[in-house]
Amino acid sequence: MITENLLISFGAKIKNYKAEDIIFREEDSPMYYFQIEKGKVKLNNYMEDGKEFIQNILSDGHSFGESLLFVDRPYPMNAIAMEDSSIFIMPRQNFLKLIRDNPEISLNIYQCLAERMYYKYIMLYNLSFQNPVSRLKLLMDYLKSYHDDKKPYSFQIPLTRQQLASLTGLRVETVIRTIKQMEKNQILKIERGKIYY
């Protein structure tokens, strides 16, 4: 995460988005660095049948789309606000100057990109599983890996069942059924509709 003062000093402005507003579309040219001040954004694609595939869900402090500022390629996904969000937007040239002038920021960007690549590898591998329990468990293991307390049921999954389905390529009905089975097998616990893993 780049500090607010540094972002502003390099020409970043805050732009407010309402829930469901499109920040950028698949095939748009990358023109800006985006960093969420407050809110939630999903990166997604829509299949031919209209089904949504969510690549990632990002929240306060996360940046997105920056890897494409280094190559001359269009966005391979959409970015959509999931709730009212305030996002820092910085023109591409300003972002490139910021990282040239601040080598420690470059290291942070590399670490962030490496983490995203790791997530992509995990999710790509996840899609090879036929078993829905394996798909959901791998995603939940990844999410929980950022949580300090590793005890069973100590981590509340911050996603809806629909989001779990969209992230794993499963149908929402399959996710609901599988989560109930996972609870029966004591892999997770459900309290007041919330999933604890």
C-alpha atoms as an extended CHARMM CRD file, in Angstrom:
* protein
*
       197  EXT
         1         1  MET       CA              0.0000000000        0.0000000000        0.0000000000  PROA      1               0.0000000000
         2         2  ILE       CA              1.2990000000        3.4520000000       -0.9290000000  PROA      2               0.0000000000
         3         3  THR       CA              0.6780000000        6.1290000000        1.7020000000  PROA      3               0.0000000000
         4         4  GLU       CA             -2.0080000000        8.7220000000        1.0920000000  PROA      4               0.0000000000
         5         5  ASN       CA              0.4920000000       11.6270000000        1.2720000000  PROA      5               0.0000000000
         6         6  LEU       CA              2.7700000000       10.0370000000       -1.3200000000  PROA      6               0.0000000000
         7         7  LEU       CA             -0.1580000000        9.2640000000       -3.6160000000  PROA      7               0.0000000000
         8         8  ILE       CA             -1.4040000000       12.8670000000       -3.4220000000  PROA      8               0.0000000000
         9         9  SER       CA              2.1000000000       14.2860000000       -3.9250000000  PROA      9               0.0000000000
        10        10  PHE       CA              2.2850000000       12.3620000000       -7.2190000000  PROA      10              0.0000000000
        11        11  GLY       CA             -1.0760000000       13.6220000000       -8.4590000000  PROA      11              0.0000000000
        12        12  ALA       CA             -3.5230000000       10.9550000000       -7.2530000000  PROA      12              0.0000000000
        13        13  LYS       CA             -7.1170000000       12.0500000000       -6.7710000000  PROA      13              0.0000000000
        14        14  ILE       CA             -9.9610000000       10.3770000000       -4.8890000000  PROA      14              0.0000000000
        15        15  LYS       CA            -12.8520000000        9.1920000000       -7.0160000000  PROA      15              0.0000000000
        16        16  ASN       CA            -16.0780000000        7.9410000000       -5.4350000000  PROA      16              0.0000000000
        17        17  TYR       CA            -17.9800000000        5.0010000000       -6.8890000000  PROA      17              0.0000000000
        18        18  LYS       CA            -21.4330000000        3.7050000000       -6.0080000000  PROA      18              0.0000000000
        19        19  ALA       CA            -22.1140000000       -0.0100000000       -5.5800000000  PROA      19              0.0000000000
        20        20  GLU       CA            -22.1620000000       -1.7280000000       -9.0140000000  PROA      20              0.0000000000
        21        21  ASP       CA            -20.3180000000        1.1540000000      -10.7480000000  PROA      21              0.0000000000
        22        22  ILE       CA            -17.8290000000       -0.0580000000      -13.3490000000  PROA      22              0.0000000000
        23        23  ILE       CA            -14.3000000000        1.2170000000      -12.6680000000  PROA      23              0.0000000000
        24        24  PHE       CA            -12.8850000000       -0.2580000000      -15.8630000000  PROA      24              0.0000000000
        25        25  ARG       CA            -14.0230000000       -2.8250000000      -18.4200000000  PROA      25              0.0000000000
        26        26  GLU       CA            -12.3660000000       -5.7730000000      -20.0590000000  PROA      26              0.0000000000
        27        27  GLU       CA            -10.4950000000       -4.5360000000      -23.1820000000  PROA      27              0.0000000000
        28        28  ASP       CA            -10.0960000000       -0.9450000000      -21.8430000000  PROA      28              0.0000000000
        29        29  SER       CA             -6.5460000000        0.4100000000      -21.9910000000  PROA      29              0.0000000000
        30        30  PRO       CA             -4.8010000000        0.6990000000      -18.6000000000  PROA      30              0.0000000000
        31        31  MET       CA             -4.4190000000        4.4060000000      -17.8260000000  PROA      31              0.0000000000
        32        32  TYR       CA             -4.3800000000        4.6210000000      -14.0190000000  PROA      32              0.0000000000
        33        33  TYR       CA             -3.0840000000        3.1390000000      -10.7840000000  PROA      33              0.0000000000
        34        34  PHE       CA             -6.0030000000        2.3390000000       -8.4420000000  PROA      34              0.0000000000
        35        35  GLN       CA             -5.8000000000        2.0170000000       -4.6450000000  PROA      35              0.0000000000
        36        36  ILE       CA             -8.8760000000        1.5410000000       -2.4920000000  PROA      36              0.0000000000
        37        37  GLU       CA             -9.1040000000        4.0520000000        0.3290000000  PROA      37              0.0000000000
        38        38  LYS       CA            -12.4420000000        2.6630000000        1.5280000000  PROA      38              0.0000000000
        39        39  GLY       CA            -14.7490000000        0.0850000000        0.0060000000  PROA      39              0.0000000000
        40        40  LYS       CA            -14.7370000000       -3.1990000000       -1.8400000000  PROA      40              0.0000000000
        41        41  VAL       CA            -13.9910000000       -4.0210000000       -5.5060000000  PROA      41              0.0000000000
        42        42  LYS       CA            -14.3070000000       -7.2420000000       -7.4630000000  PROA      42              0.0000000000
        43        43  LEU       CA            -12.2850000000       -8.2040000000      -10.5150000000  PROA      43              0.0000000000
        44        44  ASN       CA            -14.4080000000      -10.3910000000      -12.7560000000  PROA      44              0.0000000000
        45        45  ASN       CA            -15.2870000000      -11.7330000000      -16.1810000000  PROA      45              0.0000000000
        46        46  TYR       CA            -18.6190000000      -12.7630000000      -17.6350000000  PROA      46              0.0000000000
        47        47  MET       CA            -18.9470000000      -16.0420000000      -19.5170000000  PROA      47              0.0000000000
        48        48  GLU       CA            -20.8830000000      -16.3800000000      -22.7640000000  PROA      48              0.0000000000
        49        49  ASP       CA            -23.9010000000      -17.6200000000      -20.8050000000  PROA      49              0.0000000000
        50        50  GLY       CA            -23.7650000000      -14.4980000000      -18.5820000000  PROA      50              0.0000000000
        51        51  LYS       CA            -22.3860000000      -16.3760000000      -15.5700000000  PROA      51              0.0000000000
        52        52  GLU       CA            -19.9500000000      -14.3250000000      -13.5160000000  PROA      52              0.0000000000
        53        53  PHE       CA            -16.4630000000      -15.5650000000      -12.7030000000  PROA      53              0.0000000000
        54        54  ILE       CA            -14.8540000000      -13.5380000000       -9.8930000000  PROA      54              0.0000000000
        55        55  GLN       CA            -11.0740000000      -13.4330000000      -10.0820000000  PROA      55              0.0000000000
        56        56  ASN       CA            -10.5410000000      -11.5460000000       -6.8390000000  PROA      56              0.0000000000
        57        57  ILE       CA            -12.2230000000       -9.3720000000       -4.2090000000  PROA      57              0.0000000000
        58        58  LEU       CA            -10.2210000000       -6.4520000000       -2.8320000000  PROA      58              0.0000000000
        59        59  SER       CA            -10.8550000000       -4.0170000000        0.0210000000  PROA      59              0.0000000000
        60        60  ASP       CA             -9.3630000000       -1.0800000000        1.9650000000  PROA      60              0.0000000000
        61        61  GLY       CA             -5.7010000000       -0.4740000000        1.1590000000  PROA      61              0.0000000000
        62        62  HSD       CA             -5.5020000000       -2.8830000000       -1.7760000000  PROA      62              0.0000000000
        63        63  SER       CA             -4.3950000000       -1.7450000000       -5.2130000000  PROA      63              0.0000000000
        64        64  PHE       CA             -5.4740000000       -3.2720000000       -8.5050000000  PROA      64              0.0000000000
        65        65  GLY       CA             -4.6430000000       -3.2050000000      -12.1930000000  PROA      65              0.0000000000
        66        66  GLU       CA             -1.0790000000       -1.9920000000      -11.5990000000  PROA      66              0.0000000000
        67        67  SER       CA              0.6180000000       -4.9370000000      -13.3120000000  PROA      67              0.0000000000
        68        68  LEU       CA             -0.9160000000       -3.8590000000      -16.6210000000  PROA      68              0.0000000000
        69        69  LEU       CA              0.6660000000       -0.4090000000      -16.3620000000  PROA      69              0.0000000000
        70        70  PHE       CA              3.9910000000       -2.1000000000      -17.2030000000  PROA      70              0.0000000000
        71        71  VAL       CA              2.8080000000       -3.6750000000      -20.4640000000  PROA      71              0.0000000000
        72        72  ASP       CA              0.8870000000       -2.3610000000      -23.4390000000  PROA      72              0.0000000000
        73        73  ARG       CA             -2.0680000000       -4.7400000000      -23.1030000000  PROA      73              0.0000000000
        74        74  PRO       CA             -5.7790000000       -4.1810000000      -22.4650000000  PROA      74              0.0000000000
        75        75  TYR       CA             -7.4380000000       -5.2030000000      -19.2060000000  PROA      75              0.0000000000
        76        76  PRO       CA             -8.3430000000       -8.9350000000      -19.2800000000  PROA      76              0.0000000000
        77        77  MET       CA            -11.0580000000       -8.3550000000      -16.6420000000  PROA      77              0.0000000000
        78        78  ASN       CA            -13.5830000000       -5.8640000000      -15.3030000000  PROA      78              0.0000000000
        79        79  ALA       CA            -13.2780000000       -3.9380000000      -12.0230000000  PROA      79              0.0000000000
        80        80  ILE       CA            -16.6160000000       -3.2550000000      -10.3240000000  PROA      80              0.0000000000
        81        81  ALA       CA            -17.3870000000       -1.5510000000       -7.0170000000  PROA      81              0.0000000000
        82        82  MET       CA            -19.2300000000       -3.9940000000       -4.7370000000  PROA      82              0.0000000000
        83        83  GLU       CA            -20.2350000000       -1.2310000000       -2.3170000000  PROA      83              0.0000000000
        84        84  ASP       CA            -19.8650000000        2.5410000000       -2.1740000000  PROA      84              0.0000000000
        85        85  SER       CA            -16.1130000000        3.0320000000       -2.4890000000  PROA      85              0.0000000000
        86        86  SER       CA            -13.5070000000        5.8120000000       -2.4570000000  PROA      86              0.0000000000
        87        87  ILE       CA            -10.5320000000        5.0090000000       -4.6590000000  PROA      87              0.0000000000
        88        88  PHE       CA             -7.2650000000        6.8390000000       -5.2880000000  PROA      88              0.0000000000
        89        89  ILE       CA             -6.6280000000        7.1600000000       -9.0070000000  PROA      89              0.0000000000
        90        90  MET       CA             -3.2140000000        8.1510000000      -10.3380000000  PROA      90              0.0000000000
        91        91  PRO       CA             -2.2900000000        8.5500000000      -14.0250000000  PROA      91              0.0000000000
        92        92  ARG       CA              0.0240000000        5.8660000000      -15.3900000000  PROA      92              0.0000000000
        93        93  GLN       CA              3.0050000000        8.2000000000      -15.9950000000  PROA      93              0.0000000000
        94        94  ASN       CA              2.7690000000        9.5790000000      -12.4360000000  PROA      94              0.0000000000
        95        95  PHE       CA              2.7320000000        6.0240000000      -11.0460000000  PROA      95              0.0000000000
        96        96  LEU       CA              5.7970000000        5.0220000000      -13.0660000000  PROA      96              0.0000000000
        97        97  LYS       CA              7.6210000000        8.1670000000      -11.8830000000  PROA      97              0.0000000000
        98        98  LEU       CA              6.6170000000        7.4340000000       -8.2660000000  PROA      98              0.0000000000
        99        99  ILE       CA              8.1600000000        3.9590000000       -8.3450000000  PROA      99              0.0000000000
       100       100  ARG       CA             11.2920000000        5.2180000000      -10.1580000000  PROA      100             0.0000000000
       101       101  ASP       CA             11.7700000000        7.9320000000       -7.5220000000  PROA      101             0.0000000000
       102       102  ASN       CA             10.9410000000        5.6370000000       -4.5640000000  PROA      102             0.0000000000
       103       103  PRO       CA             12.7370000000        2.2580000000       -4.8800000000  PROA      103             0.0000000000
       104       104  GLU       CA             11.2160000000        0.9910000000       -1.6070000000  PROA      104             0.0000000000
       105       105  ILE       CA              7.7800000000        1.3330000000       -3.2190000000  PROA      105             0.0000000000
       106       106  SER       CA              8.9950000000       -0.8400000000       -6.1040000000  PROA      106             0.0000000000
       107       107  LEU       CA              9.8230000000       -3.6050000000       -3.6360000000  PROA      107             0.0000000000
       108       108  ASN       CA              6.3170000000       -3.3390000000       -2.1410000000  PROA      108             0.0000000000
       109       109  ILE       CA              4.7930000000       -3.5000000000       -5.6290000000  PROA      109             0.0000000000
       110       110  TYR       CA              6.8900000000       -6.5930000000       -6.4680000000  PROA      110             0.0000000000
       111       111  GLN       CA              5.7720000000       -8.2830000000       -3.2510000000  PROA      111             0.0000000000
       112       112  CYS       CA              2.1430000000       -7.4430000000       -3.9970000000  PROA      112             0.0000000000
       113       113  LEU       CA              2.4350000000       -8.7850000000       -7.5580000000  PROA      113             0.0000000000
       114       114  ALA       CA              4.1560000000      -11.9480000000       -6.3050000000  PROA      114             0.0000000000
       115       115  GLU       CA              1.3390000000      -12.4810000000       -3.7990000000  PROA      115             0.0000000000
       116       116  ARG       CA             -1.2250000000      -12.0620000000       -6.5770000000  PROA      116             0.0000000000
       117       117  MET       CA              0.6430000000      -14.5630000000       -8.7600000000  PROA      117             0.0000000000
       118       118  TYR       CA              0.6290000000      -17.0220000000       -5.8620000000  PROA      118             0.0000000000
       119       119  TYR       CA             -3.1440000000      -16.5360000000       -5.4920000000  PROA      119             0.0000000000
       120       120  LYS       CA             -3.6130000000      -17.0740000000       -9.2510000000  PROA      120             0.0000000000
       121       121  TYR       CA             -1.5850000000      -20.3160000000       -9.1350000000  PROA      121             0.0000000000
       122       122  ILE       CA             -3.6370000000      -21.5610000000       -6.1900000000  PROA      122             0.0000000000
       123       123  MET       CA             -6.9220000000      -20.7290000000       -7.9090000000  PROA      123             0.0000000000
       124       124  LEU       CA             -5.8330000000      -22.1950000000      -11.2410000000  PROA      124             0.0000000000
       125       125  TYR       CA             -4.8580000000      -25.4090000000       -9.4560000000  PROA      125             0.0000000000
       126       126  ASN       CA             -8.1560000000      -25.2310000000       -7.5830000000  PROA      126             0.0000000000
       127       127  LEU       CA            -10.1050000000      -25.3590000000      -10.8610000000  PROA      127             0.0000000000
       128       128  SER       CA             -8.5330000000      -28.7450000000      -11.6230000000  PROA      128             0.0000000000
       129       129  PHE       CA            -10.3520000000      -30.3340000000       -8.6670000000  PROA      129             0.0000000000
       130       130  GLN       CA            -13.6000000000      -32.1080000000       -9.4610000000  PROA      130             0.0000000000
       131       131  ASN       CA            -14.4870000000      -32.4360000000       -5.7950000000  PROA      131             0.0000000000
       132       132  PRO       CA            -16.2630000000      -29.2560000000       -4.5420000000  PROA      132             0.0000000000
       133       133  VAL       CA            -15.0120000000      -29.8640000000       -0.9580000000  PROA      133             0.0000000000
       134       134  SER       CA            -11.4230000000      -29.7110000000       -2.2360000000  PROA      134             0.0000000000
       135       135  ARG       CA            -12.1100000000      -26.5000000000       -4.1700000000  PROA      135             0.0000000000
       136       136  LEU       CA            -13.7230000000      -24.7410000000       -1.2150000000  PROA      136             0.0000000000
       137       137  LYS       CA            -11.1590000000      -26.0330000000        1.2770000000  PROA      137             0.0000000000
       138       138  LEU       CA             -8.2230000000      -24.7810000000       -0.8280000000  PROA      138             0.0000000000
       139       139  LEU       CA             -9.7880000000      -21.3060000000       -1.0910000000  PROA      139             0.0000000000
       140       140  MET       CA            -10.5690000000      -21.2140000000        2.6420000000  PROA      140             0.0000000000
       141       141  ASP       CA             -7.0220000000      -22.3810000000        3.4800000000  PROA      141             0.0000000000
       142       142  TYR       CA             -5.6480000000      -19.5300000000        1.3710000000  PROA      142             0.0000000000
       143       143  LEU       CA             -7.9060000000      -16.9220000000        3.0060000000  PROA      143             0.0000000000
       144       144  LYS       CA             -7.1120000000      -18.2090000000        6.5080000000  PROA      144             0.0000000000
       145       145  SER       CA             -3.3580000000      -18.1600000000        5.8100000000  PROA      145             0.0000000000
       146       146  TYR       CA             -3.4290000000      -14.3860000000        6.4610000000  PROA      146             0.0000000000
       147       147  HSD       CA             -5.1070000000      -14.8710000000        9.8330000000  PROA      147             0.0000000000
       148       148  ASP       CA             -2.8890000000      -15.2540000000       12.9170000000  PROA      148             0.0000000000
       149       149  ASP       CA             -5.1090000000      -17.6710000000       14.8330000000  PROA      149             0.0000000000
       150       150  LYS       CA             -4.8930000000      -21.0670000000       13.1000000000  PROA      150             0.0000000000
       151       151  LYS       CA             -7.2360000000      -22.9290000000       15.4810000000  PROA      151             0.0000000000
       152       152  PRO       CA            -10.3060000000      -24.5910000000       13.9290000000  PROA      152             0.0000000000
       153       153  TYR       CA            -13.2850000000      -22.2590000000       13.4740000000  PROA      153             0.0000000000
       154       154  SER       CA            -11.2310000000      -19.1700000000       14.4140000000  PROA      154             0.0000000000
       155       155  PHE       CA            -11.5850000000      -17.4490000000       11.0220000000  PROA      155             0.0000000000
       156       156  GLN       CA            -14.8410000000      -16.0580000000        9.6630000000  PROA      156             0.0000000000
       157       157  ILE       CA            -14.9640000000      -16.4550000000        5.8930000000  PROA      157             0.0000000000
       158       158  PRO       CA            -15.5640000000      -12.9030000000        4.5920000000  PROA      158             0.0000000000
       159       159  LEU       CA            -17.4440000000      -14.0320000000        1.4780000000  PROA      159             0.0000000000
       160       160  THR       CA            -21.0360000000      -14.8630000000        0.6330000000  PROA      160             0.0000000000
       161       161  ARG       CA            -21.9470000000      -18.2620000000       -0.7450000000  PROA      161             0.0000000000
       162       162  GLN       CA            -22.4890000000      -16.6270000000       -4.1470000000  PROA      162             0.0000000000
       163       163  GLN       CA            -18.9780000000      -15.1200000000       -4.0120000000  PROA      163             0.0000000000
       164       164  LEU       CA            -17.5100000000      -18.4890000000       -3.0130000000  PROA      164             0.0000000000
       165       165  ALA       CA            -19.2700000000      -20.0090000000       -6.0220000000  PROA      165             0.0000000000
       166       166  SER       CA            -18.0240000000      -17.2930000000       -8.3860000000  PROA      166             0.0000000000
       167       167  LEU       CA            -14.4420000000      -17.6180000000       -7.1140000000  PROA      167             0.0000000000
       168       168  THR       CA            -14.3450000000      -21.4170000000       -7.4110000000  PROA      168             0.0000000000
       169       169  GLY       CA            -16.3690000000      -21.9020000000      -10.5980000000  PROA      169             0.0000000000
       170       170  LEU       CA            -19.0540000000      -23.8460000000       -8.7360000000  PROA      170             0.0000000000
       171       171  ARG       CA            -22.8090000000      -23.3240000000       -8.8010000000  PROA      171             0.0000000000
       172       172  VAL       CA            -24.1780000000      -21.5700000000       -5.7280000000  PROA      172             0.0000000000
       173       173  GLU       CA            -26.4370000000      -24.5570000000       -5.0170000000  PROA      173             0.0000000000
       174       174  THR       CA            -23.3570000000      -26.8170000000       -4.9930000000  PROA      174             0.0000000000
       175       175  VAL       CA            -21.5870000000      -24.4440000000       -2.5950000000  PROA      175             0.0000000000
       176       176  ILE       CA            -24.5660000000      -24.4140000000       -0.2050000000  PROA      176             0.0000000000
       177       177  ARG       CA            -24.8180000000      -28.2180000000       -0.2360000000  PROA      177             0.0000000000
       178       178  THR       CA            -21.0540000000      -28.6660000000        0.1170000000  PROA      178             0.0000000000
       179       179  ILE       CA            -20.7840000000      -26.2280000000        3.0340000000  PROA      179             0.0000000000
       180       180  LYS       CA            -23.5140000000      -28.1400000000        4.8710000000  PROA      180             0.0000000000
       181       181  GLN       CA            -21.5920000000      -31.3750000000        4.2380000000  PROA      181             0.0000000000
       182       182  MET       CA            -18.3440000000      -29.7550000000        5.4230000000  PROA      182             0.0000000000
       183       183  GLU       CA            -20.0920000000      -28.6740000000        8.6280000000  PROA      183             0.0000000000
       184       184  LYS       CA            -21.3910000000      -32.2090000000        9.1510000000  PROA      184             0.0000000000
       185       185  ASN       CA            -17.8020000000      -33.4620000000        8.7250000000  PROA      185             0.0000000000
       186       186  GLN       CA            -16.5890000000      -30.8220000000       11.2350000000  PROA      186             0.0000000000
       187       187  ILE       CA            -14.3810000000      -29.0800000000        8.6520000000  PROA      187             0.0000000000
       188       188  LEU       CA            -16.1380000000      -25.7820000000        9.3480000000  PROA      188             0.0000000000
       189       189  LYS       CA            -18.8640000000      -24.3690000000       11.5600000000  PROA      189             0.0000000000
       190       190  ILE       CA            -21.8950000000      -22.2260000000       10.7000000000  PROA      190             0.0000000000
       191       191  GLU       CA            -23.2310000000      -19.7100000000       13.2250000000  PROA      191             0.0000000000
       192       192  ARG       CA            -26.0740000000      -17.3460000000       12.3350000000  PROA      192             0.0000000000
       193       193  GLY       CA            -25.3920000000      -17.8920000000        8.6420000000  PROA      193             0.0000000000
       194       194  LYS       CA            -21.6790000000      -17.0620000000        8.9720000000  PROA      194             0.0000000000
       195       195  ILE       CA            -19.0380000000      -19.6090000000        8.0390000000  PROA      195             0.0000000000
       196       196  TYR       CA            -16.1850000000      -20.1810000000       10.5020000000  PROA      196             0.0000000000
       197       197  TYR       CA            -13.1740000000      -22.1560000000        9.2960000000  PROA      197             0.0000000000
